[in-house]
Coordinates of C-alpha atoms in Angstrom, one line a residue:
Chain A
M1 CA 20.0 0.9 4.5
A2 CA 17.3 -1.6 5.5
M3 CA 14.5 -2.2 3.0
N4 CA 11.1 -1.4 4.3
S5 CA 7.8 -0.7 2.8
N6 CA 8.7 3.0 2.6
T7 CA 12.0 2.6 0.9
P8 CA 11.7 4.2 -2.5
K9 CA 11.6 1.4 -4.9
Q10 CA 12.0 1.3 -8.7
T11 CA 9.1 -1.2 -8.8
S12 CA 6.5 1.3 -7.4
H13 CA 7.8 3.9 -9.8
L14 CA 7.1 1.5 -12.7
K15 CA 3.7 0.6 -11.4
R16 CA 2.7 4.2 -11.0
E17 CA 4.1 5.1 -14.5
I18 CA 2.0 2.3 -16.0
L19 CA -1.1 3.7 -14.3
V20 CA -0.5 7.2 -15.5
R21 CA -0.1 5.9 -19.0
V22 CA -3.3 3.8 -18.8
I23 CA -5.3 6.8 -17.6
K24 CA -3.8 9.1 -20.3
A25 CA -4.7 6.5 -22.9
Y26 CA -8.3 6.3 -21.6
L27 CA -8.6 10.1 -21.7
S28 CA -7.1 10.3 -25.2
D29 CA -9.0 10.1 -28.5
N30 CA -7.8 6.5 -29.1
F31 CA -7.8 4.4 -25.9
E32 CA -7.3 1.0 -27.7
E33 CA -4.3 2.0 -29.8
N34 CA -2.6 4.1 -27.1
T35 CA -3.0 1.2 -24.6
R36 CA -1.4 -1.2 -27.2
L37 CA 1.5 1.3 -27.5
I38 CA 2.3 1.6 -23.8
P39 CA 5.2 -1.0 -23.7
Y40 CA 6.7 0.6 -26.9
A41 CA 6.3 4.1 -25.5
M42 CA 8.1 3.1 -22.3
R43 CA 10.9 1.2 -24.1
P44 CA 11.2 2.6 -27.7
K45 CA 13.4 1.1 -30.3
N46 CA 17.1 1.2 -29.4
S47 CA 16.5 2.4 -25.9
D48 CA 18.6 1.1 -23.0
V49 CA 17.5 -2.0 -21.3
P50 CA 17.8 -2.1 -17.5
N51 CA 20.6 -4.4 -16.6
Y52 CA 18.3 -6.8 -14.7
R53 CA 16.7 -7.9 -18.0
C54 CA 18.1 -9.9 -20.9
C55 CA 16.7 -7.8 -23.8
I56 CA 14.2 -5.2 -24.8
F57 CA 11.7 -7.8 -25.9
K58 CA 11.4 -9.4 -22.5
E59 CA 11.3 -5.9 -20.9
R60 CA 8.3 -5.0 -23.2
A61 CA 6.6 -8.3 -22.5
I62 CA 6.8 -7.6 -18.8
L63 CA 5.5 -4.0 -19.2
R64 CA 2.6 -5.5 -21.2
D65 CA 1.7 -7.8 -18.3
R66 CA 1.9 -4.8 -15.9
T67 CA -0.5 -3.0 -18.2
I68 CA -2.9 -5.9 -18.0
A69 CA -3.1 -5.4 -14.2
G70 CA -3.6 -1.7 -14.8
L71 CA -6.5 -2.5 -17.0
G72 CA -7.9 -4.6 -14.1
F73 CA -7.4 -8.1 -15.4
S74 CA -5.6 -11.2 -14.0
I75 CA -2.2 -11.6 -15.6
E76 CA -2.2 -15.4 -14.9
E77 CA -5.4 -15.9 -16.7
T78 CA -4.7 -13.7 -19.7
D79 CA -3.4 -15.5 -22.8
D80 CA -0.1 -14.2 -24.2
S81 CA -1.7 -13.9 -27.7
V82 CA -4.4 -11.4 -26.6
L83 CA -3.7 -7.8 -27.7
L84 CA -3.6 -5.0 -25.2
S85 CA -6.0 -3.1 -27.5
D86 CA -8.5 -5.9 -27.2
L87 CA -8.1 -5.9 -23.4
A88 CA -8.7 -2.2 -23.3
V89 CA -12.1 -2.7 -25.1
K90 CA -12.9 -5.5 -22.7
A91 CA -12.0 -3.3 -19.7
E92 CA -14.3 -0.6 -21.0
N93 CA -17.2 -3.0 -21.5
R94 CA -16.8 -4.7 -18.1
E95 CA -19.8 -4.3 -15.8
T96 CA -18.1 -5.4 -12.5
P97 CA -14.4 -5.6 -11.4
Q98 CA -12.8 -9.1 -11.2
D99 CA -13.1 -10.7 -7.9
H100 CA -9.7 -11.3 -6.3
P101 CA -7.7 -8.1 -6.4
L102 CA -4.2 -9.5 -6.5
T103 CA -2.4 -11.0 -9.5
V104 CA 1.2 -12.3 -10.1
L105 CA 3.4 -11.5 -13.0
T106 CA 5.3 -14.7 -13.3
T107 CA 7.7 -13.6 -16.0
A108 CA 9.0 -11.0 -13.6
C109 CA 9.1 -13.4 -10.7
K110 CA 11.6 -15.9 -12.1
G111 CA 14.5 -14.0 -10.5
C112 CA 14.6 -15.5 -7.1
V113 CA 15.6 -19.0 -6.0
P114 CA 13.5 -21.2 -3.8
S115 CA 13.8 -20.6 -0.1
R116 CA 16.5 -22.8 1.4
I117 CA 19.4 -22.9 3.8
Y118 CA 22.8 -22.4 2.2
V119 CA 26.4 -22.7 3.3
T120 CA 28.3 -19.6 2.1
D121 CA 32.0 -19.2 1.2
L122 CA 32.6 -18.0 4.7
C123 CA 32.6 -21.7 5.8
Q124 CA 36.1 -22.4 7.2
G125 CA 35.7 -26.2 7.3
C126 CA 36.5 -26.1 11.0
V127 CA 37.4 -29.1 13.1
A128 CA 34.5 -28.8 15.5
R129 CA 31.9 -29.1 12.7
P130 CA 29.0 -28.1 14.9
C131 CA 26.7 -27.9 11.9
V132 CA 27.2 -31.6 11.0
N133 CA 26.7 -32.6 14.6
T134 CA 23.6 -30.5 15.2
C135 CA 21.7 -31.5 12.1
K136 CA 19.1 -34.1 13.1
F137 CA 18.4 -35.1 9.6
G138 CA 21.9 -36.0 8.4
A139 CA 21.7 -33.3 5.7
I140 CA 25.1 -31.8 6.1
S141 CA 28.3 -33.5 4.8
I142 CA 31.8 -32.3 4.2
Q143 CA 32.9 -32.0 0.6
N144 CA 36.3 -30.6 -0.3
G145 CA 36.8 -29.5 3.3
K146 CA 33.6 -27.5 3.5
S147 CA 30.1 -28.1 4.7
V148 CA 27.4 -28.8 2.1
I149 CA 23.7 -29.2 2.6
D150 CA 21.7 -31.9 0.8
P151 CA 18.5 -30.2 -0.1
E152 CA 16.7 -33.5 -0.3
K153 CA 17.3 -34.1 3.4
C154 CA 17.2 -30.6 4.8
K155 CA 14.0 -29.7 6.6
N156 CA 14.8 -25.9 6.9
C157 CA 14.9 -26.1 10.7
G158 CA 17.8 -23.6 10.9
M159 CA 19.7 -25.2 13.7
C160 CA 23.0 -25.2 11.7
I161 CA 22.6 -21.4 11.2
Q162 CA 22.5 -20.9 14.9
V163 CA 25.5 -23.0 15.8
C164 CA 28.0 -22.0 13.1
P165 CA 30.8 -20.0 14.8
Y166 CA 31.6 -18.1 11.6
Q167 CA 27.9 -17.2 10.8
A168 CA 28.7 -18.9 7.5
I169 CA 25.3 -20.5 7.0
Q170 CA 22.4 -18.4 5.8
K171 CA 18.8 -18.8 5.0
I172 CA 18.0 -17.6 1.5
I173 CA 14.5 -16.2 1.7
V174 CA 11.9 -15.5 -0.9
P175 CA 10.6 -12.1 0.1
C176 CA 6.9 -12.7 -0.8
E177 CA 6.8 -16.0 1.1
N178 CA 8.7 -14.4 4.0
A179 CA 6.3 -11.4 4.2
C180 CA 3.1 -13.4 3.9
P181 CA 1.7 -13.9 7.5
V182 CA -0.4 -16.9 6.5
G183 CA 1.7 -18.9 4.0
A184 CA -0.6 -18.1 1.1
I185 CA 2.1 -17.4 -1.5
A186 CA 4.7 -19.9 -2.5
K187 CA 6.8 -20.9 -5.5
D188 CA 5.3 -23.6 -7.6
E189 CA 7.2 -26.4 -9.4
N190 CA 8.3 -24.0 -12.1
G191 CA 9.8 -21.5 -9.5
H192 CA 6.9 -19.0 -10.0
A193 CA 5.1 -17.5 -7.1
K194 CA 1.5 -18.5 -6.9
I195 CA -1.1 -17.1 -4.5
D196 CA -3.5 -19.6 -2.9
F197 CA -6.6 -17.5 -2.9
D198 CA -8.3 -19.8 -0.4
K199 CA -5.7 -18.8 2.2
C200 CA -4.9 -15.3 1.0
I201 CA -6.1 -12.5 3.4
S202 CA -5.5 -9.7 0.8
C203 CA -3.1 -7.8 3.1
G204 CA -0.9 -6.9 0.2
K205 CA 2.4 -7.6 2.1
C206 CA 3.7 -9.7 -0.9
A207 CA 3.1 -6.8 -3.2
S208 CA 5.2 -4.5 -1.0
A209 CA 7.9 -7.1 -0.4
C210 CA 8.6 -8.3 -3.9
P211 CA 11.8 -6.6 -5.2
F212 CA 10.8 -7.5 -8.8
G213 CA 7.4 -5.8 -8.4
A214 CA 5.8 -9.1 -9.5
V215 CA 2.7 -8.9 -7.4
H216 CA 0.2 -6.4 -8.8
E217 CA -3.2 -5.1 -7.8
K218 CA -5.9 -5.4 -10.5
S219 CA -6.9 -1.8 -10.9
Q220 CA -10.5 -0.6 -11.1
I221 CA -9.4 2.8 -12.5
I222 CA -10.9 2.2 -16.0
D223 CA -14.2 1.3 -14.3
V224 CA -14.2 4.5 -12.4
L225 CA -13.1 6.7 -15.3
K226 CA -15.9 5.2 -17.3
Q227 CA -18.5 6.1 -14.6
I228 CA -17.1 9.7 -14.5
K229 CA -17.2 10.0 -18.3
H230 CA -20.8 8.8 -18.6
K231 CA -22.2 10.2 -15.4
R232 CA -24.4 12.8 -17.2
K233 CA -25.8 10.3 -19.7
N234 CA -26.3 7.7 -16.9
Q235 CA -27.6 10.4 -14.6
K236 CA -25.6 9.0 -11.8
R237 CA -23.6 11.1 -9.4
V238 CA -20.1 9.7 -8.5
I239 CA -19.2 10.0 -4.9
A240 CA -15.7 9.7 -3.4
M241 CA -15.3 8.3 0.1
V242 CA -11.9 9.1 1.5
A243 CA -10.4 7.0 4.2
P244 CA -8.5 8.9 6.9
A245 CA -5.1 7.8 5.6
M246 CA -5.6 9.8 2.4
F247 CA -5.1 13.0 4.4
G248 CA -1.5 12.1 4.9
Q249 CA -0.7 11.2 1.3
L250 CA -0.4 14.4 -0.8
P251 CA 1.4 17.7 -0.1
C252 CA -1.8 19.8 0.5
T253 CA -4.4 20.7 3.1
P254 CA -7.5 18.6 3.6
G255 CA -9.6 21.3 1.9
Q256 CA -7.3 21.4 -1.1
L257 CA -7.5 17.6 -1.3
K258 CA -11.2 17.7 -1.5
E259 CA -11.0 20.3 -4.3
A260 CA -8.5 18.2 -6.1
I261 CA -10.8 15.2 -6.0
L262 CA -13.7 17.3 -7.3
K263 CA -11.4 18.3 -10.2
L264 CA -11.0 14.6 -11.1
G265 CA -14.8 14.7 -11.8
F266 CA -16.4 13.5 -8.6
D267 CA -19.6 15.1 -7.5
D268 CA -18.9 15.1 -3.8
V269 CA -16.4 13.9 -1.3
Y270 CA -17.2 12.2 2.0
E271 CA -14.7 11.7 4.8
V272 CA -14.7 8.1 6.0
A273 CA -13.7 9.4 9.4
Q274 CA -17.4 10.3 9.6
G275 CA -18.2 6.5 9.5
A276 CA -15.3 5.9 11.9
D277 CA -17.2 8.0 14.4
I278 CA -20.1 5.6 14.2
T279 CA -17.7 2.7 14.5
T280 CA -16.2 4.2 17.7
K281 CA -19.6 4.8 19.3
T282 CA -20.9 1.4 18.5
E283 CA -17.7 -0.4 19.4
A284 CA -17.4 1.4 22.8
H285 CA -21.0 0.4 23.6
E286 CA -20.3 -3.2 22.6
F287 CA -17.1 -3.3 24.6
V288 CA -19.0 -2.3 27.8
E289 CA -21.7 -4.9 27.1
R290 CA -19.3 -7.7 26.5
L291 CA -17.3 -7.0 29.6
E292 CA -20.4 -6.8 31.7
N293 CA -21.3 -10.2 30.4
G294 CA -18.0 -11.5 31.7
E295 CA -16.0 -11.7 28.5
E296 CA -12.3 -11.4 28.9
F297 CA -11.5 -9.4 25.8
M298 CA -12.7 -8.0 22.5
T299 CA -10.8 -7.3 19.3
T300 CA -11.5 -4.4 16.9
S301 CA -13.1 -5.2 13.5
C302 CA -12.2 -2.3 11.2
C303 CA -9.2 -3.7 9.4
A304 CA -10.2 -5.7 6.3
G305 CA -7.0 -7.8 6.3
Y306 CA -7.6 -8.8 9.9
N307 CA -11.2 -9.7 9.2
E308 CA -10.2 -12.0 6.4
L309 CA -7.6 -13.5 8.6
V310 CA -10.1 -14.3 11.3
D311 CA -12.7 -15.7 8.8
K312 CA -10.2 -17.9 7.0
H313 CA -7.6 -18.9 9.6
I314 CA -8.8 -18.2 13.1
P315 CA -12.6 -18.9 13.2
E316 CA -12.5 -19.3 16.9
M317 CA -11.7 -15.6 17.1
Q318 CA -15.0 -14.6 15.4
H319 CA -16.7 -14.7 18.8
F320 CA -14.2 -12.2 20.3
R321 CA -14.1 -9.9 17.3
S322 CA -16.4 -6.9 17.6
D323 CA -19.6 -7.1 15.6
T324 CA -19.4 -3.4 14.8
K325 CA -19.1 -2.6 11.1
T326 CA -16.2 -0.8 9.5
P327 CA -15.9 3.0 8.9
M328 CA -16.2 2.2 5.2
Y329 CA -19.5 0.4 5.8
Y330 CA -21.2 3.2 7.7
T331 CA -19.9 5.9 5.4
A332 CA -21.1 4.1 2.3
E333 CA -24.5 3.6 3.9
I334 CA -24.7 7.4 4.5
A335 CA -23.4 8.3 1.1
K336 CA -25.9 5.9 -0.7
C337 CA -28.8 7.2 1.5
E338 CA -28.0 10.9 0.8
N339 CA -27.4 10.3 -2.9
P340 CA -29.9 7.7 -4.1
G341 CA -28.7 5.9 -7.2
A342 CA -25.1 7.3 -7.0
I343 CA -21.9 5.4 -7.7
T344 CA -19.6 5.2 -4.6
V345 CA -15.8 4.9 -4.8
F346 CA -13.8 4.2 -1.7
F347 CA -10.2 5.7 -1.6
S348 CA -8.2 3.0 0.1
P349 CA -4.6 2.7 1.4
C350 CA -4.6 -1.1 0.9
V351 CA -5.7 -3.9 -1.3
A352 CA -7.7 -5.6 1.5
K353 CA -10.5 -3.1 1.2
K354 CA -11.1 -4.2 -2.4
R355 CA -12.1 -7.5 -1.0
E356 CA -14.3 -6.0 1.7
A357 CA -16.0 -3.9 -1.0
L358 CA -16.9 -7.0 -3.0
N359 CA -19.2 -8.1 -0.2
N360 CA -20.8 -4.6 0.3
S361 CA -23.3 -3.5 -2.3
N362 CA -23.0 0.1 -1.1
V363 CA -19.4 0.3 -2.3
D364 CA -19.2 0.2 -6.0
Y365 CA -15.5 0.6 -6.6
V366 CA -12.2 0.9 -4.7
L367 CA -9.2 3.0 -5.8
N368 CA -5.9 3.0 -3.9
Y369 CA -3.7 6.1 -3.3
E370 CA -1.2 5.1 -6.1
E371 CA -4.1 5.1 -8.5
I372 CA -5.4 8.5 -7.3
G373 CA -1.9 9.9 -7.5
A374 CA -1.5 8.6 -11.0
W375 CA -4.8 10.1 -12.0
M376 CA -3.8 13.5 -10.7
I377 CA -0.5 13.3 -12.6
A378 CA -2.4 12.4 -15.8
L379 CA -4.7 15.5 -15.4
G380 CA -1.9 17.7 -14.3
I381 CA -3.6 18.7 -11.0
Q382 CA -1.3 20.7 -8.6
V383 CA -2.8 19.8 -5.3
A384 CA -0.9 22.6 -3.5
E385 CA -2.5 25.2 -5.8
C386 CA -6.1 24.1 -5.3
E387 CA -8.7 26.2 -3.5
E388 CA -10.0 25.1 -0.1
S389 CA -13.2 23.2 -0.1
N390 CA -15.0 22.3 3.1
F391 CA -16.5 19.0 4.1
K392 CA -20.3 19.1 4.8
T393 CA -20.0 16.9 7.9
E394 CA -17.2 17.5 10.4
A395 CA -15.6 14.2 11.5
S396 CA -14.0 14.0 14.9
A397 CA -10.3 14.1 15.8
E398 CA -10.5 10.5 17.0
G399 CA -12.1 9.4 13.7
R400 CA -9.4 11.1 11.7
N401 CA -6.8 9.4 13.8
Y402 CA -8.0 5.9 12.9
C403 CA -5.3 5.4 10.3
I404 CA -2.4 5.7 12.8
T405 CA -1.6 2.5 14.8
G406 CA -3.3 2.7 18.2
G407 CA -5.8 5.2 16.9
V408 CA -8.9 2.9 17.0
A409 CA -8.3 1.7 20.5
K410 CA -7.7 5.2 21.6
A411 CA -11.0 6.4 20.1
V412 CA -13.0 3.6 21.7
Q413 CA -11.3 4.4 25.1
T414 CA -12.4 8.0 24.9
L415 CA -16.0 7.0 25.1
L416 CA -15.8 4.3 27.9
P417 CA -17.3 5.0 31.3
E418 CA -14.7 5.3 34.1
E419 CA -15.9 2.1 35.8
I420 CA -15.1 -0.1 32.7
P421 CA -11.6 0.9 31.7
A422 CA -10.0 -0.7 28.7
H423 CA -6.4 -2.0 28.7
P424 CA -5.5 -1.8 25.0
V425 CA -3.2 -4.3 23.3
I426 CA -1.9 -3.1 19.9
I427 CA -1.1 -5.6 17.2
D428 CA 0.9 -3.3 14.9
G429 CA 1.1 -5.4 11.8
L430 CA 0.3 -9.0 11.0
T431 CA 3.3 -11.4 10.9
K432 CA 3.6 -15.1 11.3
Q433 CA 4.3 -14.4 15.0
T434 CA 1.4 -12.0 15.7
V435 CA -0.9 -14.5 13.9
R436 CA 0.3 -17.2 16.3
D437 CA -0.3 -14.8 19.2
L438 CA -3.9 -14.1 18.1
K439 CA -4.6 -17.8 17.7
K440 CA -3.4 -18.3 21.2
Y441 CA -5.7 -15.6 22.6
A442 CA -8.6 -17.0 20.7
K443 CA -7.9 -20.6 21.9
N444 CA -7.5 -19.6 25.5
G445 CA -10.4 -17.2 25.5
M446 CA -8.2 -14.6 27.1
C447 CA -5.3 -12.3 26.6
E448 CA -3.0 -11.7 29.5
L449 CA -1.8 -8.3 28.1
G450 CA -5.2 -6.6 28.1
N451 CA -8.8 -6.6 27.1
L452 CA -9.1 -4.4 24.0
I453 CA -7.1 -5.8 21.2
E454 CA -6.6 -3.4 18.2
V455 CA -5.4 -5.3 15.1
M456 CA -3.8 -3.6 12.2
A457 CA -2.7 -5.8 9.3
C458 CA -0.1 -3.2 8.3
T459 CA 2.7 -1.9 10.5
G460 CA 2.0 1.7 11.3
G461 CA -1.7 1.2 10.7
C462 CA -3.4 2.3 7.5
L463 CA -0.6 4.8 6.8
G464 CA 1.6 1.8 6.3
G465 CA -0.8 0.3 3.7
N466 CA 0.6 -1.4 0.6
S467 CA -0.6 1.2 -1.8
T468 CA 0.1 4.4 0.0
V469 CA 2.2 7.2 -1.6
N470 CA 3.7 9.1 1.2
A471 CA 6.5 7.8 3.5
I472 CA 5.1 6.9 6.9
K473 CA 6.9 9.6 9.0
P474 CA 5.7 12.7 7.1
A475 CA 2.3 11.1 6.7
V476 CA 1.9 10.7 10.4
K477 CA 2.9 14.3 10.9
Q478 CA 0.4 15.5 8.3
V479 CA -2.5 13.5 9.7
T480 CA -1.6 14.5 13.3
N481 CA -1.8 18.2 12.4
Y482 CA -5.3 17.6 11.0
V483 CA -6.3 15.6 14.1
N484 CA -5.1 18.4 16.3
E485 CA -7.3 21.0 14.7
S486 CA -10.4 18.8 15.0
H487 CA -12.9 18.5 17.8
S488 CA -13.0 15.5 20.1
I489 CA -15.7 12.9 19.6
K490 CA -16.4 13.3 23.3
E491 CA -18.0 16.8 22.6
Q492 CA -20.3 15.2 19.9
F493 CA -21.2 12.4 22.3
E494 CA -22.0 14.7 25.2
E495 CA -24.2 16.9 22.9
Q496 CA -26.1 13.9 21.7
K497 CA -26.7 12.7 25.2
N498 CA -28.1 16.0 26.4
Chain B
M1 CA 31.7 33.4 3.3
E2 CA 31.5 30.6 0.8
K3 CA 28.4 30.4 -1.4
Q4 CA 25.8 28.0 -0.2
I5 CA 24.8 25.1 -2.4
S6 CA 21.1 25.2 -3.0
V7 CA 19.1 21.9 -3.0
K8 CA 15.4 22.1 -4.1
V9 CA 13.3 19.0 -3.7
C10 CA 10.3 19.3 -6.0
L11 CA 7.1 18.7 -4.0
G12 CA 4.7 19.2 -6.9
T13 CA 2.0 16.5 -7.3
T14 CA 3.8 14.5 -10.0
C15 CA 7.2 14.4 -8.2
F16 CA 5.5 13.7 -4.9
V17 CA 3.6 10.7 -6.2
M18 CA 6.5 9.4 -8.3
G19 CA 8.8 9.4 -5.3
S20 CA 9.8 12.7 -3.8
S21 CA 7.6 11.7 -0.8
N22 CA 10.6 9.6 0.0
L23 CA 13.0 12.5 -0.4
Q24 CA 11.5 14.6 2.3
E25 CA 13.9 13.0 4.7
L26 CA 16.6 15.0 2.9
I27 CA 15.1 18.2 4.3
E28 CA 16.0 16.9 7.8
T29 CA 19.2 15.0 7.1
V30 CA 21.0 17.3 4.8
P31 CA 21.4 20.2 7.3
K32 CA 22.6 17.7 9.9
K33 CA 25.2 16.4 7.6
Y34 CA 26.5 19.6 5.8
G35 CA 25.5 22.4 8.2
N36 CA 25.1 25.7 6.6
K37 CA 27.1 24.8 3.5
V38 CA 23.9 23.5 1.9
D39 CA 20.5 25.1 1.9
V40 CA 17.8 22.5 1.4
A41 CA 14.1 23.0 0.9
G42 CA 11.0 21.4 -0.4
V43 CA 9.6 23.6 -3.2
P44 CA 6.4 23.8 -5.3
C45 CA 6.3 22.3 -8.8
L46 CA 9.5 23.2 -10.7
G47 CA 7.6 22.7 -14.0
L48 CA 9.9 20.0 -15.2
C49 CA 7.3 17.2 -15.4
S50 CA 4.9 19.0 -17.7
I51 CA 7.1 19.0 -20.7
D52 CA 5.6 16.4 -22.9
W53 CA 5.9 13.0 -21.2
E54 CA 8.7 13.8 -18.8
F55 CA 6.6 12.8 -15.8
S56 CA 8.2 9.4 -16.0
K57 CA 11.5 10.9 -15.1
A58 CA 10.1 12.4 -11.9
P59 CA 10.9 13.0 -9.1
Y60 CA 13.2 15.9 -9.9
V61 CA 15.6 17.6 -7.6
K62 CA 17.7 20.7 -8.4
V63 CA 21.2 21.0 -6.9
D64 CA 22.2 24.6 -7.8
D65 CA 21.6 24.5 -11.6
E66 CA 21.9 20.8 -12.1
I67 CA 18.7 18.9 -12.6
I68 CA 18.6 15.4 -11.2
K69 CA 16.1 13.1 -12.8
E70 CA 14.5 10.1 -11.1
A71 CA 16.1 11.4 -7.9
T72 CA 17.0 9.3 -5.0
V73 CA 18.5 10.2 -1.6
E74 CA 21.8 8.6 -2.8
K75 CA 21.9 10.5 -6.1
V76 CA 21.2 13.9 -4.4
L77 CA 23.9 13.3 -1.7
K78 CA 26.4 12.3 -4.4
A79 CA 25.6 15.5 -6.4
I80 CA 26.2 17.6 -3.2
D81 CA 29.5 15.9 -2.5
E82 CA 30.6 16.6 -6.1
K83 CA 29.9 20.3 -5.7
L84 CA 31.7 20.5 -2.4
K85 CA 34.9 18.9 -3.8

């Protein structure tokens, strides 16, 4: 079975288990001590060690590092001698979350070999020797009748792979390096993956791709739990802002989801689809304006991973990217305005929104769906048994559909006048290839495939985000049901015009 | 007629978050593979996760009376095959 982001993986099970334990520790009467005990509780004395590790001590050391990420700290920057109990105190006293949301657990990472091209045992040592003849760098020689690649000379061009009649030559890939669309993660001289944060666009693809679960998100769960715990004393309401993808994540109705979130201790829940409706209206207006001014195309601007890609790697695209703000931006503005002094928490399907929130003072914290799920487990909330609770503001069908690939372009199209039709081009997931395509469109100032380019960093849209809980197919079905029972933005739009 | 094998995929919050979200495909694939020999359904919380710290062994699936911990599609199919032998 092919591995994809929705294949059940032992690594996400582990990450979620750590989160549940961190939350339970925080809610217990001794946060520090119960945090210190997490690795021992998960691997008690004499317990079996999974066969991918050498011994129980290394296994616990790795669980300790995972707990550090759960507490919201960088694993790389934390000294091995620091106790988890001290980090728990530090997490509780922290005023703001750490800046870059990704961190690499190098002890777990050691398992894979550097990316290279390798001749397997399938080599028949044939007479034709196309590999030797094709290699422009003289890197292949015959030893003991079989082809061998000299790593010093090999440039990883892959020509030998293509010409071998036995398909005996393979490229050994490093999953994180392979998944990163911008070459921001690579193995250092010690064989450990390292993220270059100047290049990283926070898309989270490395976190999903690593079979060792070595790339973690620094969680802000302790920060949020603290706000909920002290909200009365601080006299600050805590508001949840739920991105459209959340409605496909748990086995319950939208109304039950709202009730479940209130049970976590939030004072109110806003649908980010409400902000998406403002994005749609603004973006449709902007599209018309740009085309009337003779521009060839416009790209969407709601995906945080894409926005970071443009700012860091394709600055020439900035001109073509819509100036419209994201649904999170508008929703947070409304939430802060309606609840002065409140703390706002965005519920996100991906890590990139954590970066976007750092630059938006209206968004105080970001939690992902794994963290929300873990919190519900820790409190024993049965979502399917919750009462129905209604949202104060009805969002449109199109806004609720933003999380499915193609949904943003479709929403914008709904509001365009007949004389200015859009021809949407959907970039369904950033890869090295789609990044090259985007660079080409920006450089040429045109895209031969259409004039409205929707870019989603994740395949499938937000429902394919790196920290979603549900598999993509059932999630699409669940969101689509919700969309189908909602009103079109066109009705709202017509009403406002009249 | 032979007795049907009953497969219950727990869709309680804990099981769902810990991985039964990925077992939903069984609800479609099992009837295709085994016809009416197997009755498969997603069910509300089976109550297995609430016993002390047993959430870490979720997701749970019940194949007749047998409880499968940390269930995967492969484990469930294997259990069904065993029963059909």
